[in-house]
Short mmCIF file of C-alpha atoms in Angstrom, two decimals:
data_model
loop_
_atom_site.label_atom_id
_atom_site.label_comp_id
_atom_site.label_asym_id
_atom_site.label_seq_id
_atom_site.Cartn_x
_atom_site.Cartn_y
_atom_site.Cartn_z
CA MET A 13 107.90 95.66 127.47
CA ARG A 14 108.36 92.36 129.34
CA PRO A 15 104.62 91.57 129.56
CA ALA A 16 104.24 92.41 125.87
CA LEU A 17 107.14 90.12 124.94
CA HIS A 18 105.68 87.33 127.06
CA ALA A 19 102.31 87.74 125.36
CA GLU A 20 103.82 87.63 121.86
CA TRP A 21 105.92 84.60 122.72
CA THR A 22 102.85 82.85 124.08
CA LYS A 23 100.95 83.56 120.85
CA ILE A 24 103.69 82.15 118.66
CA ARG A 25 104.45 79.01 120.67
CA THR A 26 100.80 78.03 121.25
CA VAL A 27 99.79 78.14 117.58
CA ALA A 28 100.85 75.38 115.18
CA GLY A 29 101.29 77.62 112.13
CA PRO A 30 104.58 79.33 113.12
CA LEU A 31 106.23 76.03 114.00
CA TRP A 32 105.26 74.46 110.68
CA LEU A 33 106.46 77.50 108.77
CA LEU A 34 109.81 77.41 110.57
CA LEU A 35 110.13 73.69 109.87
CA GLY A 36 109.25 74.46 106.26
CA THR A 37 112.03 77.03 106.16
CA VAL A 38 114.56 74.52 107.45
CA ALA A 39 113.35 71.72 105.18
CA ALA A 40 113.14 73.84 102.01
CA THR A 41 116.51 75.49 102.61
CA VAL A 42 118.39 72.29 103.34
CA ALA A 43 116.66 70.35 100.54
CA LEU A 44 117.38 72.88 97.79
CA SER A 45 120.91 73.44 99.07
CA THR A 46 121.56 69.70 99.01
CA VAL A 47 120.26 69.39 95.47
CA ALA A 48 122.32 72.36 94.31
CA THR A 49 125.46 71.02 95.97
CA SER A 50 124.95 67.52 94.59
CA VAL A 51 125.32 68.71 90.99
CA VAL A 52 128.68 70.37 91.65
CA ASN A 53 131.50 68.52 89.94
CA CYS A 54 134.61 68.22 92.08
CA THR A 55 138.03 67.01 90.96
CA ALA A 56 141.34 66.53 92.69
CA ASN A 57 141.98 70.23 92.11
CA GLY A 58 138.81 71.25 93.90
CA CYS A 59 135.34 72.38 92.90
CA GLY A 60 134.54 75.11 90.43
CA GLY A 61 132.52 78.17 91.39
CA ASP A 62 131.67 79.57 94.80
CA THR A 63 130.97 76.40 96.77
CA THR A 64 129.78 78.25 99.87
CA LYS A 65 127.25 80.30 97.93
CA ILE A 66 125.98 77.19 96.14
CA THR A 67 125.58 75.40 99.46
CA LEU A 68 123.46 78.27 100.82
CA MET A 69 121.30 78.53 97.69
CA GLY A 70 118.33 77.00 99.49
CA VAL A 71 117.66 80.37 101.12
CA TYR A 72 116.16 81.53 97.81
CA ILE A 73 113.16 79.33 98.62
CA GLY A 74 113.53 79.08 102.39
CA GLN A 75 112.93 82.81 102.80
CA ALA A 76 109.34 82.47 101.55
CA PRO A 77 108.02 80.65 104.67
CA VAL A 78 109.87 83.20 106.81
CA ALA A 79 108.10 86.04 105.01
CA ILE A 80 104.71 84.33 105.37
CA LEU A 81 105.31 83.73 109.08
CA ALA A 82 106.21 87.38 109.63
CA VAL A 83 103.14 88.59 107.77
CA LEU A 84 100.82 86.34 109.76
CA VAL A 85 102.27 87.53 113.07
CA ILE A 86 100.25 90.73 112.73
CA SER A 87 97.87 90.36 109.77
CA SER A 88 96.17 87.31 111.28
CA GLU A 89 95.22 89.46 114.26
CA TYR A 90 93.58 91.99 111.97
CA SER A 91 91.60 89.30 110.17
CA SER A 92 90.41 87.72 113.41
CA GLY A 93 89.85 90.99 115.26
CA MET A 94 92.33 89.97 117.96
CA ILE A 95 94.36 93.12 117.28
CA ARG A 96 91.86 95.03 119.41
CA THR A 97 92.56 92.72 122.33
CA THR A 98 96.30 93.10 121.80
CA LEU A 99 96.13 96.89 121.77
CA THR A 100 93.82 96.92 124.77
CA ALA A 101 96.28 94.80 126.75
CA VAL A 102 99.22 96.92 125.52
CA PRO A 103 97.88 100.44 124.92
CA ARG A 104 101.25 101.74 123.77
CA ARG A 105 101.18 100.65 120.18
CA ALA A 106 104.89 101.20 119.65
CA THR A 107 105.56 98.79 122.51
CA ALA A 108 103.18 96.20 121.09
CA PHE A 109 104.74 96.48 117.64
CA GLY A 110 108.26 96.38 119.08
CA ALA A 111 107.42 93.24 121.03
CA LYS A 112 106.23 91.56 117.85
CA ALA A 113 109.43 92.54 116.05
CA ILE A 114 111.70 91.34 118.87
CA THR A 115 109.87 88.04 119.28
CA LEU A 116 109.88 87.46 115.53
CA THR A 117 113.59 88.23 115.39
CA GLY A 118 114.36 85.61 118.03
CA VAL A 119 112.20 82.94 116.45
CA VAL A 120 113.58 83.51 112.94
CA ALA A 121 117.14 83.63 114.28
CA VAL A 122 116.71 80.13 115.72
CA GLY A 123 115.00 78.71 112.63
CA GLY A 124 117.37 80.49 110.25
CA THR A 125 120.44 79.26 112.09
CA ALA A 126 119.16 75.69 111.94
CA ALA A 127 118.45 76.03 108.21
CA VAL A 128 121.80 77.57 107.35
CA LEU A 129 123.91 75.24 109.48
CA GLY A 130 121.93 72.30 108.12
CA SER A 131 122.75 73.43 104.59
CA VAL A 132 126.46 73.73 105.39
CA LEU A 133 126.46 70.30 107.03
CA ALA A 134 124.70 68.82 104.01
CA GLY A 135 127.29 70.44 101.77
CA ARG A 136 130.15 68.93 103.75
CA ILE A 137 128.52 65.49 103.53
CA VAL A 138 127.82 65.74 99.79
CA LEU A 139 131.29 67.15 99.04
CA PRO A 140 133.56 65.17 101.39
CA ASP A 141 136.61 65.69 99.20
CA LEU A 142 136.72 69.35 100.17
CA GLY A 143 137.93 68.39 103.60
CA ASP A 144 138.28 71.11 106.21
CA ARG A 145 139.43 73.70 103.71
CA ALA A 146 135.99 74.81 102.60
CA LEU A 147 132.54 74.99 104.16
CA SER A 148 134.24 75.40 107.52
CA LEU A 149 133.16 78.04 110.04
CA ALA A 150 136.85 78.51 110.79
CA ASP A 151 137.18 80.04 107.33
CA GLY A 152 136.52 83.80 107.49
CA PRO A 153 134.54 84.24 104.25
CA THR A 154 132.46 81.13 104.97
CA LEU A 155 131.66 82.33 108.49
CA ARG A 156 130.67 85.72 107.11
CA ALA A 157 128.39 84.05 104.56
CA VAL A 158 126.75 81.86 107.21
CA VAL A 159 126.19 84.62 109.76
CA GLY A 160 125.15 87.05 107.06
CA THR A 161 122.59 84.62 105.67
CA VAL A 162 120.95 84.26 109.08
CA LEU A 163 120.88 88.06 109.40
CA TYR A 164 119.37 88.26 105.93
CA LEU A 165 116.50 85.96 106.94
CA ILE A 166 115.86 88.11 110.02
CA LEU A 167 115.77 91.25 107.88
CA ILE A 168 113.33 89.63 105.46
CA ALA A 169 111.10 88.78 108.41
CA LEU A 170 111.20 92.37 109.68
CA LEU A 171 110.54 93.71 106.18
CA SER A 172 107.51 91.44 105.93
CA LEU A 173 106.26 92.46 109.38
CA GLY A 174 106.45 96.13 108.47
CA ILE A 175 104.60 95.64 105.20
CA ALA A 176 101.91 93.56 106.91
CA ALA A 177 101.42 96.24 109.57
CA ALA A 178 100.90 98.82 106.84
CA VAL A 179 98.71 96.72 104.53
CA ARG A 180 96.88 94.63 107.19
CA ASP A 181 95.57 92.06 104.71
CA SER A 182 97.45 88.73 104.73
CA ALA A 183 97.13 87.84 101.05
CA ALA A 184 98.01 91.33 99.82
CA SER A 185 100.98 91.57 102.20
CA ILE A 186 102.37 88.19 101.16
CA GLY A 187 101.97 89.14 97.51
CA ILE A 188 103.81 92.44 98.00
CA VAL A 189 106.67 90.84 99.92
CA LEU A 190 107.17 87.97 97.50
CA GLY A 191 106.91 90.40 94.61
CA LEU A 192 109.67 92.56 96.09
CA LEU A 193 111.86 89.54 96.61
CA TYR A 194 111.41 87.66 93.35
CA LEU A 195 110.32 90.19 90.72
CA PHE A 196 113.41 92.41 90.96
CA PRO A 197 115.80 89.62 89.88
CA ILE A 198 113.48 88.72 86.99
CA LEU A 199 113.31 92.34 85.85
CA SER A 200 117.08 92.72 86.03
CA GLN A 201 117.47 89.76 83.67
CA THR A 202 115.01 91.19 81.13
CA ILE A 203 116.76 94.56 80.90
CA GLY A 204 119.39 94.73 78.20
CA ASP A 205 121.19 97.83 79.50
CA PRO A 206 124.03 96.66 81.80
CA HIS A 207 123.88 99.90 83.80
CA TRP A 208 120.21 99.53 84.72
CA GLN A 209 120.63 95.82 85.26
CA ARG A 210 123.43 96.44 87.75
CA LEU A 211 121.41 99.19 89.45
CA LEU A 212 118.45 96.88 89.99
CA GLN A 213 120.77 94.28 91.46
CA GLN A 214 122.16 96.90 93.81
CA ILE A 215 118.81 98.12 95.14
CA ALA A 216 116.74 94.90 95.17
CA PRO A 217 116.31 93.51 98.70
CA MET A 218 117.10 89.92 97.70
CA SER A 219 119.77 90.44 95.03
CA ALA A 220 121.67 92.93 97.17
CA GLY A 221 121.20 91.10 100.45
CA LEU A 222 122.31 87.70 99.23
CA THR A 223 125.66 89.04 98.04
CA ILE A 224 126.61 88.36 101.66
CA GLN A 225 126.90 84.70 100.61
CA ALA A 226 129.65 85.33 98.07
CA THR A 227 133.15 84.22 99.05
CA THR A 228 134.97 84.44 95.71
CA ASP A 229 135.30 87.05 92.93
CA LEU A 230 133.98 89.81 95.18
CA ARG A 231 135.13 92.53 92.78
CA SER A 232 132.72 91.27 90.14
CA LEU A 233 129.70 91.72 92.41
CA PRO A 234 127.31 94.62 91.72
CA ILE A 235 127.62 95.57 95.40
CA GLY A 236 129.80 94.42 98.29
CA PRO A 237 128.58 91.71 100.69
CA TRP A 238 128.05 93.89 103.76
CA ALA A 239 126.85 96.86 101.72
CA GLY A 240 124.32 94.58 100.04
CA LEU A 241 123.07 93.37 103.40
CA GLY A 242 122.83 97.03 104.39
CA VAL A 243 120.47 97.60 101.46
CA THR A 244 118.18 94.86 102.76
CA ALA A 245 118.41 96.41 106.22
CA GLY A 246 117.35 99.72 104.71
CA TRP A 247 114.28 98.09 103.17
CA ALA A 248 113.42 96.45 106.49
CA THR A 249 113.90 99.69 108.43
CA GLY A 250 111.73 101.64 106.02
CA ALA A 251 108.97 99.03 106.17
CA LEU A 252 109.05 98.91 109.97
CA LEU A 253 108.90 102.69 110.27
CA ALA A 254 106.00 102.91 107.83
CA GLY A 255 104.14 100.03 109.45
CA GLY A 256 104.70 101.34 112.96
CA LEU A 257 103.63 104.84 112.03
CA LEU A 258 100.40 103.64 110.39
CA LEU A 259 99.73 101.33 113.33
CA ARG A 260 99.88 104.31 115.69
CA ARG A 261 97.74 106.63 113.55
CA ARG A 262 94.98 104.33 112.32
CA ASP A 263 92.13 102.76 114.22
CA ALA A 264 92.41 99.06 114.95
#
């Protein structure tokens, strides 16, 4: 496994694309979070709404570069034919795929942490009147939202990797991933039946996963924060299993 991990790390760090996508994740997340936080009206009695969730809103856009990065980790090798070289160097396909997943997890964890902490810092700067009471990692719900958001980005990356391994084509894989992320919330808003609307929110990878950001009114959520993140983990696990199985059974 160590040689495979070294090879995957070398691929990622020697190509400009992953770095730019990670920087795009950080920039998009912090920028949108700053804009969202700047329109919050605060008074002497505090700020209305879930300030922590608003501060982390940039992830709605920041997850897109993460998904694209994860897709390109494997689909670019299919398009260039380099996948044959990879599988020749690492004949055990499960090992090769696992190395990609582990390397991707580490890279996204670093980029995601920078993006999320940058958003929280921006929120504390924009809303100085909140003091240490909110947007502080010493606050349990805020810490859970921050850590959970980083885990969410990692899960989105793994979901995208699994889909790309199954589909192989970059454009099709990106379309499927972004469709899964953004179409479910749109569909839930167009359905008039509250039961079906709530069900879609409970099973959608983004709607369910991002409940981890909520710190207030948890009883009104369609699904609990950790349970929602578990739904996203289920999507990622299913995609990885499907992608890994097809990788092992199909010709390169």
